[in-house]
Amino acid sequence: MSDRARLPLWEVFIRPRNGLAHRHVGSVHASDAEMALLASRDVYTRRGEGRSIWVAPATAIAASDPDHKAEMFDTADDKTYRQPTDYHVPEEVGDM
Amino acid sequence: MYVRGLINASGDPNAAETPEQLAHFQDRIDAEEKIEARDWMPAAYRKTLIRQISQHAHSEIIGMQPEGNWVTRAPSLRRKASLLAKVQDEGGHGLYLYAAAETLGISREEMQDQLLSGAAKYSSIFNYPTLTWADIGAIGWLVDGAAIMNQIPLCRCSYGPYARAMVRVCKEESFHQRQGYEIMTTLAQGAPAQKAMAQDALNRWWTPSVMMFGPPDSDSIHSVQSMTWKIKRFTNDALRQRFVDATVPQADYLSLTVPDPDCKWNDAVQHYDIGPLDWGDFWKVVKGGGPMNRQRIAARQKADDDGAWVREAALAYATKRSALMEAAE
Amino acid sequence: MSDSALFQYVLGLADDQLVLGHRLSQWIGRAPILEEELALGNIALDLIGQSRSLYQYAGELEGAGRDEDTLAYHRDARGYLNLTLVEQANGDFAKTIARQLFYTAMAVPFWQAMTASKDQRLAGVAAKSEKEAAYHLRHATEWTARLGDGTEESHRRMQAAIYQLWEFTGELFEMNSAEAGMAEAGIVSDRLSLRDIWDRTVNAAMLEATLTRPADSWMAKGGRNGLHGEDLGHMLAEMQSLQRMHPGLSW
C-alpha cells in the first residue's frame, strides 16, 4: 500500500483566548488548508481551547538548526545591559 | 515535519556516533533537558521512540474498535454521548501520537503500513472482544486505569513532542476512567443480572489489564536503555504493583471479586500480592493468537481500503484548485 | 395550540437529531481519514446533545413521566416521528455527505428562525443548535465540493448519492395543519419559508462540485406520522436492545 494517496502534513497553531499568542499544538493531515482548519478545530479544540487557528504546511516551516544553538542564542546571555536589573536606581527615587 | 529525511542534525545518516556525542547526549538527559525534534540523538534513541510512540498511537486507534462495538447499543442517551466522546478522544490521542512520531522522521502512511502488515504492534489488551455492556465499564475502569498509570510518567519523558502529546492525553483521559467506574458502580448496585454482568466482565478483563504493564522486569529487554534515556520512568513491575494497589480497593467497594485467589493484602510489605501470571498466554496473544487479532487488523484494512477513493478525491480537488490559482496569478 | 401538538412536534425534532446522530456514530472505526473520525464524532455528539434537550422538553410537555431514555428506547419505529431523510443508511462516504448536505442546508435556516420562537425552551435549544448546524453545513459543503469535483470515481459516487437521496428532501418543507398553526403563532419555524434558502445553498454547493441537480419528481413522506422505510426498524432494534432486554433498570 506504499502508493497510497498521501495527505500533506500541516502544523497547527491555536490562540486559546484573545490577548494570547498562537501556540504550536501539533499537526494534522489534510488535503488543503480549508480541510486542515476544519480538522484542527475537531482535533485540537474539543474542550474550548481555541479562539483562532493557524495552519501552515509542515514543509513551509523554516527552523533554526539545533547544532547552532550556541551561536544563535548563547551570545545574548552576557549582554546584561539589556536587563533592567543591570542598573542601579537609588531607593529615595522610588520605582523606576 | 521539518526533519523528513534527516537522521541526525548533521545531515549525514552514516555519521558514526562518537563517544563524545553519546556522552553529551546522556548529560543532557541526566540534566532533565528535553530533546526536541531536530536535536542530535543516537539512532537507537530515535528508533526506540518511533517504535514506542507509533505503537502507542496504534493502540489508541485499535482501541476504538472494542468500545465502538457498543456505541450503537449504549443503553442510555447519556452513556451514548459519553462513550462516543471517549472513543473520539481515543482517535484524537492516536492522532496526537502519530504527529509526535512524525517529528522523528517517519510518516503516518509508513506507520499505518507497519500496523497493517503486522510489523508494528499495538497493546494486546485490544485483542479481546467486548461481549457485554459491562465490558465497556471494565475497559474504562481497568484498561484506562492502567493506561493512565503508564501515561502520567510519560508526561516527563525526555522527548519533548512525546511529553507534550502525553500532557494533552492525560488531561483528556481523566474522564475515561471515571466513566468506566461509574458504569461498573451502576451495574454492581443494580439488578442481579447487572451485577452478574459486572462480575463477569471483571473476571475476563482483570488479568489482561494487569499484564498491560508488560513482562516482569527480569524479562524486559527494552527497559534498561529506555530508563537510562528517561523514555521510561518506572519499571513494569513497579507500575503493575501501583495499579493493583489502587484497583483492588475499588473492586472491594463495589463488592466485586478480583478473579485471583492469591490476590491478598500483604501487611509485611504494605502491598497486595497477586498470583502468578501466564506470560506464555500473553505472548501467544501478542503474536497473533488472541480472539480478535485478525478482526482488529482487518477492520483497519477495510477502513483504509474503503477510504482510498475519498483521500484521492480530496487530493485531486486540491491539485486542481492550486493549479487554477497559479494560472490566475 | 395544544400541548399535545407541541409535544408531537418537539418529539419529532428530537427524533430527527437522534436518528441522524446515531447514523453518524455508525462511522466509528470506519472513517476514510483519522481526522474525519473526529469530525463525524463531533457532529454526532452535537446532534445527540440536541436530541437530549428536546426529549427532556418533550417529556415535560407530555407530563406522563416519560424521560429522555423512555422516549428514545421504548418506542417502536412506528412511534418514531423523524424525517425519512435522516434514517437512510450511511452507504458510502458520498451518501453520508449528501445526506448531511441536504439536512444541514435546512437545519441552518431552521434553527436561525427558531431563535425567535416565543417558546423559551425552543429558542434556547435553537441558540446552541444554530451554531452547531453552521459548522455541520460548512463541513458538508466542503466535502461535497471535494467529492463532486475530485476524481471521476468520487464524482460518480456523489452524483449517485444525490439521485438516491433526492426523493427524501421534499419532506423537509412539509408541515401538517397543527405545525402550520404553531408557525403562524410564532412558536416554531415556518418550514415553507426555508425552501428558497435551501435551494440556493444546495444549488450553489452542487454547482461548485460540478454536480447535477435532479429533476423534481415523487417525494417520500410520512415520517412525521411514523411511516418509515424498513431500515429504521433494524437501527432501533440494535439501539434499544439492552433496554428492551432488561426493562426498568438503570444504566
XYZ file of C-alpha atoms in Angstrom:
676
model
C 0.000 0.000 0.000
C 3.029 2.310 -0.313
C 1.486 4.107 -3.271
C -1.435 5.272 -1.174
C -2.571 8.867 -1.552
C -0.546 10.940 0.899
C -2.405 13.760 2.531
C 0.079 16.526 3.296
C 1.102 17.371 6.866
C 0.086 20.699 8.395
C 1.421 22.242 11.596
C -1.303 23.676 13.828
C -1.173 26.806 16.000
C -4.025 27.759 18.325
C -4.769 31.021 20.110
C -6.703 29.957 23.211
C -8.032 33.404 24.153
C -7.848 36.865 22.693
C -4.762 38.584 24.009
C -2.655 35.445 23.958
C -0.362 34.402 21.122
C -0.877 31.366 18.903
C 0.883 28.296 20.268
C 2.021 25.221 18.363
C -0.136 22.274 19.451
C 0.678 19.517 16.967
C -0.135 18.570 13.417
C -2.880 17.145 11.183
C -3.033 15.544 7.769
C -5.375 17.191 5.253
C -5.649 17.690 1.518
C -5.679 21.506 1.682
C -5.741 24.498 4.028
C -9.515 24.655 4.436
C -9.729 20.986 5.425
C -6.716 21.443 7.696
C -8.570 24.221 9.550
C -11.673 22.056 9.962
C -9.574 19.089 11.095
C -7.648 21.235 13.590
C -10.874 22.527 15.048
C -12.143 18.962 15.539
C -8.868 17.565 16.835
C -7.464 20.361 18.985
C -10.378 22.453 20.274
C -12.934 19.982 21.602
C -12.588 21.334 25.101
C -12.953 25.001 24.291
C -9.242 25.544 23.874
C -9.459 27.778 20.829
C -10.394 31.210 19.544
C -8.229 31.224 16.444
C -6.425 28.588 14.414
C -3.451 28.954 12.073
C -2.264 26.080 9.905
C 0.861 26.008 7.793
C 2.182 23.241 5.543
C 4.902 21.476 7.520
C 7.227 21.958 4.572
C 6.847 25.733 4.883
C 8.302 25.843 8.384
C 11.919 27.003 8.444
C 13.608 26.026 11.691
C 16.851 27.044 13.312
C 19.430 24.285 13.403
C 19.877 22.921 16.940
C 23.572 22.381 16.190
C 23.860 26.152 16.004
C 22.068 26.798 19.307
C 25.223 28.211 20.875
C 25.876 30.835 18.229
C 22.171 31.661 17.827
C 21.195 32.047 21.467
C 24.047 31.894 23.980
C 25.585 35.213 22.919
C 22.555 37.041 24.308
C 23.294 35.741 27.806
C 26.195 38.044 28.653
C 24.604 41.255 27.411
C 23.152 42.054 30.793
C 22.957 45.743 29.929
C 19.687 44.799 28.182
C 18.200 43.856 31.572
C 16.716 46.382 33.981
C 18.488 44.660 36.872
C 21.814 45.817 35.495
C 21.035 49.396 36.540
C 21.032 50.969 39.962
C 18.298 53.430 40.912
C 18.573 54.952 44.404
C 15.795 53.886 46.772
C 14.826 57.516 47.514
C 13.846 57.935 43.867
C 11.279 55.145 44.196
C 10.103 52.742 41.485
C 11.506 53.065 38.004
C 7.590 17.589 9.879
C 10.701 19.590 9.353
C 13.018 16.643 9.874
C 11.848 14.495 6.992
C 14.915 12.885 5.506
C 17.298 13.769 8.332
C 18.688 11.072 10.538
C 20.591 13.488 12.732
C 21.087 17.208 12.517
C 24.488 16.868 10.863
C 22.538 15.587 7.881
C 24.658 12.530 7.325
C 22.796 9.328 8.130
C 26.031 7.376 8.099
C 27.923 9.619 10.513
C 29.322 7.390 13.219
C 28.181 8.240 16.719
C 31.222 9.261 18.704
C 31.558 8.540 22.422
C 31.657 12.309 22.964
C 28.314 12.796 21.244
C 26.732 9.939 23.166
C 28.119 11.209 26.469
C 26.957 14.761 25.768
C 23.500 13.425 24.908
C 23.373 11.425 28.147
C 24.461 14.538 30.080
C 21.502 16.411 28.635
C 19.168 13.568 29.632
C 20.612 13.396 33.133
C 20.134 17.153 33.498
C 16.420 16.656 32.680
C 16.744 18.653 29.454
C 14.112 17.938 26.845
C 15.231 16.602 23.487
C 13.399 18.321 20.629
C 12.748 17.270 17.044
C 15.881 18.495 15.310
C 18.290 17.867 18.179
C 21.108 15.370 17.748
C 20.085 11.989 19.129
C 21.526 8.486 18.980
C 19.999 6.423 16.199
C 18.887 3.881 18.784
C 17.074 6.571 20.797
C 15.240 7.730 17.683
C 14.407 4.159 16.702
C 13.139 3.186 20.116
C 10.962 6.288 20.340
C 9.496 5.752 16.889
C 8.634 2.209 17.889
C 7.154 3.187 21.245
C 5.218 6.260 20.099
C 3.829 4.650 16.939
C 2.762 1.530 18.832
C 1.116 3.736 21.431
C -0.722 5.538 18.606
C -1.766 2.251 17.006
C -3.125 1.105 20.364
C -5.370 4.160 20.618
C -6.721 3.615 17.106
C -7.283 -0.116 17.507
C -8.758 0.601 20.945
C -11.596 2.466 19.256
C -12.916 -0.841 17.926
C -13.795 -2.830 21.054
C -15.501 0.227 22.519
C -17.000 1.324 19.204
C -18.675 -2.091 19.246
C -21.110 -0.805 21.890
C -21.692 2.802 20.807
C -24.800 1.858 18.828
C -26.138 -0.175 21.750
C -25.324 2.174 24.644
C -28.337 1.806 26.967
C -28.996 5.468 27.736
C -28.506 8.741 25.897
C -26.033 9.961 28.491
C -23.986 6.753 28.193
C -24.213 7.017 24.427
C -22.830 10.548 24.352
C -20.184 9.736 26.935
C -18.948 6.618 25.125
C -18.917 8.371 21.774
C -16.871 11.211 23.273
C -14.457 8.726 24.821
C -13.949 6.816 21.572
C -13.489 10.086 19.743
C -10.859 11.144 22.291
C -9.022 7.908 21.580
C -8.953 8.737 17.902
C -7.615 12.126 18.856
C -4.933 10.593 21.057
C -3.840 8.371 18.184
C -3.620 11.455 16.059
C -1.510 13.438 18.610
C 0.815 10.454 18.919
C 1.173 9.939 15.167
C 2.007 13.652 14.975
C 4.669 13.243 17.685
C 6.162 10.222 15.904
C 6.277 12.126 12.629
C 8.642 14.649 14.216
C 11.198 11.819 14.295
C 11.205 11.305 10.551
C 8.577 8.621 9.905
C 5.372 9.376 8.002
C 1.856 8.499 9.072
C 1.483 6.341 5.950
C 4.601 4.324 6.821
C 3.281 3.775 10.319
C -0.105 2.680 9.015
C 1.585 0.252 6.639
C 3.538 -1.192 9.567
C 0.352 -1.666 11.567
C -1.499 -3.366 8.725
C 1.412 -5.655 7.848
C 1.931 -6.679 11.459
C 5.424 -5.170 11.556
C 4.236 -2.833 14.305
C 2.324 -3.971 17.343
C -0.428 -2.418 19.420
C -1.409 -3.042 23.010
C -2.563 -6.618 23.165
C -5.402 -5.755 25.546
C -7.439 -4.796 22.498
C -7.294 -8.307 21.092
C -10.141 -9.293 23.379
C -13.826 -8.935 22.452
C -16.348 -6.732 24.264
C -19.065 -9.246 24.949
C -21.400 -7.234 27.174
C -22.139 -3.642 28.144
C -20.254 -4.274 31.392
C -17.086 -4.776 29.326
C -17.306 -1.077 28.473
C -17.304 -0.290 32.185
C -14.434 -2.693 32.817
C -12.359 -1.215 30.000
C -12.789 2.324 31.252
C -12.037 1.333 34.829
C -9.198 -1.148 34.319
C -7.689 -0.587 30.890
C -7.814 3.202 31.033
C -6.760 2.991 34.670
C -3.673 1.010 33.689
C -3.031 3.311 30.731
C -3.175 6.384 32.976
C -0.568 4.848 35.280
C 1.708 4.333 32.291
C 0.986 7.699 30.785
C 1.445 10.088 33.677
C 5.185 9.377 33.953
C 5.443 9.776 30.170
C 4.440 13.426 30.564
C 8.003 13.859 31.847
C 9.626 11.737 29.149
C 12.815 13.163 27.707
C 11.490 13.643 24.186
C 9.627 16.979 24.033
C 6.953 16.277 21.406
C 6.046 12.953 23.065
C 5.916 14.529 26.537
C 3.695 17.358 25.308
C 1.353 14.953 23.499
C 1.100 12.942 26.709
C 0.180 16.023 28.755
C -2.727 16.598 26.411
C -3.681 12.904 26.505
C -3.594 12.754 30.305
C -5.843 15.801 30.645
C -8.446 14.142 28.448
C -8.006 10.674 29.911
C -9.255 11.586 33.371
C -12.908 11.322 32.438
C -12.353 7.995 30.697
C -11.606 6.057 33.828
C -14.378 7.773 35.802
C -16.873 6.976 33.047
C -15.905 3.289 33.239
C -16.038 3.114 37.022
C -19.396 4.878 37.086
C -20.790 2.247 34.717
C -19.424 -0.514 36.950
C -20.913 1.155 40.027
C -24.348 1.413 38.419
C -24.224 -2.240 37.411
C -22.768 -3.544 40.670
C -25.500 -1.724 42.616
C -28.227 -2.681 40.150
C -30.321 -5.777 39.485
C -28.819 -9.274 39.960
C -28.434 -9.659 36.193
C -26.457 -6.403 36.051
C -24.279 -7.328 39.000
C -23.537 -10.694 37.390
C -22.677 -8.876 34.151
C -20.221 -6.650 36.037
C -18.544 -9.566 37.810
C -18.267 -11.491 34.536
C -16.587 -8.534 32.849
C -14.141 -8.141 35.733
C -13.374 -11.864 35.516
C -12.387 -11.522 31.865
C -10.590 -8.158 31.901
C -8.625 -8.308 35.177
C -5.681 -10.440 34.088
C -5.185 -8.867 30.651
C -5.221 -5.426 32.329
C -2.605 -6.434 34.875
C -0.488 -7.719 32.010
C -0.726 -4.389 30.191
C 2.320 -3.248 32.134
C 4.418 -5.723 30.197
C 6.612 -8.638 31.171
C 8.314 -8.788 34.564
C 11.375 -6.532 34.903
C 13.640 -9.570 34.763
C 12.347 -10.404 31.266
C 12.027 -6.956 29.810
C 14.806 -6.298 27.284
C 13.961 -2.754 26.248
C 13.504 -1.441 29.763
C 17.058 -0.716 30.901
C 18.048 1.503 27.982
C 14.633 3.211 27.997
C 15.060 4.049 31.679
C 18.558 5.464 31.072
C 17.224 7.691 28.325
C 14.266 8.752 30.508
C 11.765 7.481 27.971
C 10.525 5.124 30.643
C 10.429 6.466 34.193
C 9.252 3.461 36.201
C 9.690 -0.271 35.753
C 6.923 -2.613 34.595
C 6.658 -4.305 37.976
C 6.587 -1.010 39.875
C 3.698 0.292 37.786
C 1.907 -3.032 37.944
C 2.085 -3.014 41.737
C 0.812 0.553 41.862
C -2.124 -0.399 39.650
C -3.078 -3.442 41.722
C -2.841 -1.499 44.977
C -5.155 1.225 43.621
C -7.647 -1.079 41.927
C -8.344 -3.870 44.426
C -9.981 -1.477 46.924
C -12.066 -0.086 44.066
C -13.344 -3.613 43.356
C -13.952 -4.169 47.060
C -16.070 -1.014 47.213
C -18.325 -2.494 44.517
C -18.455 -5.873 46.277
C -16.901 -7.402 43.183
C -14.262 -10.118 43.461
C -10.915 -9.885 41.693
C -10.573 -13.255 39.869
C -7.251 -14.124 41.523
C -7.428 -16.308 44.641
C -3.856 -15.276 45.513
C -4.682 -11.579 45.480
C -4.384 -10.628 49.141
C -3.150 -7.717 51.205
C 0.358 -8.366 52.425
C 0.802 -6.447 55.673
C 4.537 -7.003 55.814
C 5.214 -5.110 52.580
C 2.052 -2.970 52.593
C 1.065 -4.072 49.097
C -1.353 -6.519 47.513
C 0.137 -9.827 46.447
C -1.049 -11.271 43.160
C -0.846 -14.817 41.830
C 1.452 -15.976 39.007
C 0.676 -14.586 35.558
C 0.612 -16.777 32.436
C 3.142 -14.962 30.248
C 3.005 -17.789 27.727
C -0.580 -16.898 27.012
C 0.325 -13.212 26.855
C 2.972 -13.816 24.173
C 0.614 -16.083 22.278
C -1.930 -13.272 22.070
C 0.710 -10.648 21.230
C 1.933 -12.831 18.375
C -1.494 -13.138 16.829
C -3.236 -15.896 18.753
C -5.815 -13.757 20.521
C -9.570 -13.919 19.857
C -9.758 -10.696 17.882
C -6.322 -10.053 16.364
C -7.299 -10.788 12.795
C -10.543 -8.850 13.034
C -8.887 -5.742 14.503
C -6.417 -5.504 11.636
C -8.997 -6.497 9.027
C -11.263 -3.701 10.220
C -8.420 -1.170 9.882
C -7.532 -2.520 6.465
C -11.132 -2.246 5.320
C -11.492 1.322 6.564
C -8.255 2.167 4.777
C -9.309 0.455 1.526
C -12.832 1.891 1.591
C -11.447 5.348 2.210
C -8.858 5.380 -0.571
C -11.184 6.968 -3.146
C -12.096 9.702 -0.645
C -8.471 10.635 0.038
C -7.697 10.575 -3.676
C -10.671 12.827 -4.377
C -9.580 15.366 -1.753
C -6.071 15.468 -3.175
C -7.322 15.726 -6.760
C -9.525 18.669 -5.786
C -6.654 20.400 -4.001
C -4.377 19.924 -7.019
C -6.996 21.286 -9.410
C -7.624 24.322 -7.209
C -3.974 25.203 -6.755
C -3.405 24.849 -10.499
C -6.295 27.250 -11.053
C -4.837 29.731 -8.583
C -1.419 29.579 -10.191
C -2.933 30.131 -13.630
C -4.797 33.160 -12.316
C -1.668 34.840 -10.966
C -52.344 25.242 20.136
C -52.403 22.313 22.454
C -49.577 20.914 24.467
C -50.194 17.652 22.655
C -49.449 19.175 19.259
C -46.314 20.826 20.619
C -45.316 17.555 22.276
C -45.608 15.675 18.973
C -43.657 18.409 17.245
C -40.790 18.502 19.740
C -40.687 14.696 19.788
C -40.294 14.665 16.009
C -37.463 17.176 16.199
C -35.735 15.120 18.888
C -36.110 12.004 16.757
C -34.528 13.821 13.780
C -31.412 14.641 15.816
C -31.101 11.241 17.498
C -31.586 9.176 14.353
C -29.103 11.271 12.380
C -26.647 11.316 15.293
C -26.925 7.548 15.652
C -26.341 7.058 11.926
C -23.173 9.166 12.096
C -21.956 7.228 15.138
C -22.015 4.101 12.968
C -18.946 5.509 11.187
C -16.715 4.902 14.229
C -13.669 2.910 13.190
C -14.692 3.142 9.524
C -13.992 6.739 8.519
C -11.792 7.353 5.449
C -9.307 9.528 7.354
C -8.485 9.622 11.043
C -9.299 13.338 11.166
C -12.736 12.552 9.769
C -13.377 10.071 12.626
C -13.195 13.064 14.920
C -15.264 15.314 12.658
C -18.133 12.834 12.299
C -17.954 12.053 16.008
C -18.240 15.751 16.845
C -21.255 16.182 14.592
C -22.905 13.099 16.096
C -22.296 14.429 19.607
C -23.814 17.805 18.711
C -26.918 16.074 17.380
C -27.273 13.667 20.289
C -26.906 16.629 22.657
C -29.663 18.486 20.827
C -31.877 15.397 20.950
C -31.439 15.120 24.713
C -32.553 18.713 25.309
C -35.536 18.142 23.054
C -36.522 14.780 24.573
C -36.355 16.291 28.040
C -38.650 19.107 26.943
C -40.978 16.700 25.151
C -41.274 14.578 28.290
C -42.235 17.621 30.320
C -44.795 18.714 27.743
C -46.380 15.285 27.732
C -46.475 15.233 31.512
C -46.774 11.434 31.644
C -43.486 10.821 33.418
C -41.547 9.670 30.350
C -37.934 10.839 30.482
C -35.404 11.104 27.626
C -34.451 7.438 27.781
C -38.013 6.149 27.986
C -38.849 8.175 24.903
C -35.717 7.152 22.984
C -35.566 3.477 23.957
C -39.182 2.432 24.356
C -40.926 3.469 21.169
C -41.068 1.260 18.103
C -40.234 2.548 14.639
C -43.940 3.107 14.132
C -43.848 5.596 17.007
C -40.778 7.473 15.770
C -41.616 10.782 14.086
C -38.334 11.631 12.336
C -37.898 12.741 8.746
C -37.293 9.857 6.351
C -34.083 11.544 5.152
C -32.193 11.056 8.419
C -32.966 7.362 8.758
C -31.417 6.474 5.396
C -28.464 4.094 5.803
C -24.984 5.624 5.670
C -23.963 3.903 2.445
C -20.543 5.084 1.311
C -18.976 8.365 2.404
C -20.585 10.166 -0.534
C -24.062 9.138 0.549
C -23.368 10.224 4.113
C -22.122 13.615 2.898
C -25.090 14.068 0.551
C -27.441 13.315 3.449
C -25.536 15.838 5.579
C -25.736 18.482 2.841
C -29.491 18.112 2.389
C -30.215 18.014 6.115
C -27.887 20.786 7.275
C -28.863 23.139 4.449
C -32.314 23.015 6.052
C -31.128 22.934 9.664
C -29.240 26.229 9.471
C -32.173 28.458 8.440
C -34.500 26.295 10.540
C -32.619 26.898 13.781
C -31.957 30.540 12.885
C -35.696 31.106 12.573
C -36.311 29.148 15.764
C -34.140 31.508 17.820
C -37.082 33.926 17.564
C -39.570 31.394 18.907
C -41.992 32.581 21.563
C -41.269 29.282 23.311
C -38.268 29.961 25.527
C -37.119 26.359 25.595
C -37.129 26.021 21.831
C -35.414 29.376 21.431
C -32.754 28.207 23.870
C -32.125 24.946 22.017
C -32.039 26.925 18.778
C -29.394 29.349 20.002
C -26.969 26.475 20.525
C -28.069 24.362 17.579
C -27.771 27.255 15.155
C -24.017 27.499 15.735
C -23.546 23.749 15.579
C -25.557 23.492 12.362
C -23.485 26.252 10.763
C -20.372 24.162 11.305
C -22.084 20.993 10.075
C -23.107 22.779 6.871
C -19.590 24.039 6.293
C -18.238 20.509 6.739
C -20.871 19.134 4.322
C -20.310 21.737 1.601
C -16.524 21.403 1.750
C -16.767 17.646 1.316
C -19.446 17.951 -1.361
C -17.063 20.106 -3.399
C -14.144 17.721 -2.950
C -16.124 14.628 -3.782
C -18.081 16.162 -6.656
C -15.056 17.845 -8.187
C -12.401 15.338 -7.125
C -11.838 12.234 -9.211
C -14.082 10.602 -11.747
C -14.937 7.900 -9.212
C -15.796 10.350 -6.443
C -17.933 12.367 -8.826
C -19.836 9.248 -9.891
C -20.443 8.211 -6.284
C -21.520 11.699 -5.206
C -23.898 12.091 -8.130
C -25.390 8.663 -7.426
C -25.859 9.647 -3.774
C -27.640 12.863 -4.774
C -30.014 10.918 -7.017
C -30.635 8.313 -4.346
C -31.488 10.788 -1.591
C -33.344 13.430 -3.606
C -36.748 11.846 -3.004
C -36.345 12.365 0.752
C -35.835 16.111 0.518
C -39.428 17.152 -0.131
C -40.462 16.170 3.375
C -38.041 18.748 4.834
C -40.516 21.511 3.990
C -43.797 19.861 4.920
C -45.970 20.948 7.789
C -49.238 19.425 8.910
C -52.003 21.801 9.968
C -51.047 21.733 13.656
C -47.477 22.681 12.823
C -48.643 25.372 10.411
C -50.774 26.820 13.193
C -47.817 26.873 15.590
C -45.657 28.531 12.928
C -48.232 31.212 12.465
C -48.339 31.749 16.226
C -44.574 32.276 16.244
C -43.871 29.143 18.276
C -41.983 27.200 15.616
C -40.124 27.886 12.360
C -42.114 28.033 9.162
C -40.713 25.206 7.079
C -42.178 26.517 3.835
C -40.087 29.641 4.163
C -36.920 27.560 4.336
C -37.304 26.250 0.829
C -35.761 29.185 -1.029
C -32.622 29.422 1.018
C -32.273 25.630 0.965
C -32.465 25.661 -2.827
C -29.859 28.396 -3.023
C -27.488 26.625 -0.630
C -27.861 23.232 -2.266
C -27.687 24.597 -5.814
C -24.552 26.572 -5.013
C -22.939 23.528 -3.406
C -23.777 21.297 -6.354
C -22.612 23.892 -8.874
C -19.267 24.289 -7.083
C -18.998 20.490 -7.059
C -19.894 20.072 -10.774
C -22.944 18.026 -9.730
C -26.337 17.941 -11.416
C -29.498 18.774 -9.520
C -32.085 16.022 -10.091
C -35.435 16.885 -11.602
C -38.174 17.043 -9.023
C -40.428 14.052 -9.020
C -42.070 11.838 -6.474
C -41.161 12.715 -2.875
C -41.260 10.339 0.111
C -43.427 11.350 3.020
C -44.920 10.012 6.192
C -42.028 10.171 8.617
C -43.878 12.583 10.877
C -46.685 10.009 11.056
C -44.434 7.102 11.925
C -44.406 5.724 8.385
C -40.804 4.840 7.652
C -38.763 2.571 5.387
C -37.500 -0.793 6.557
C -34.065 0.365 7.744
C -35.251 2.294 10.780
C -36.665 -0.788 12.474
C -33.306 -2.546 12.338
C -31.488 0.536 13.534
C -33.786 0.941 16.534
C -33.756 -2.780 17.324
C -29.996 -2.560 17.762
C -30.039 0.779 19.547
C -32.750 -0.243 22.013
C -31.704 -3.858 22.531
C -30.213 -3.621 26.009
C -33.036 -1.560 27.467
C -35.641 -3.838 25.902
C -33.889 -6.984 27.152
C -33.763 -5.652 30.715
C -36.715 -3.300 31.070
C -36.943 -0.943 34.001
C -33.292 -0.920 35.043
C -30.843 1.960 35.475
C -27.751 2.067 33.354
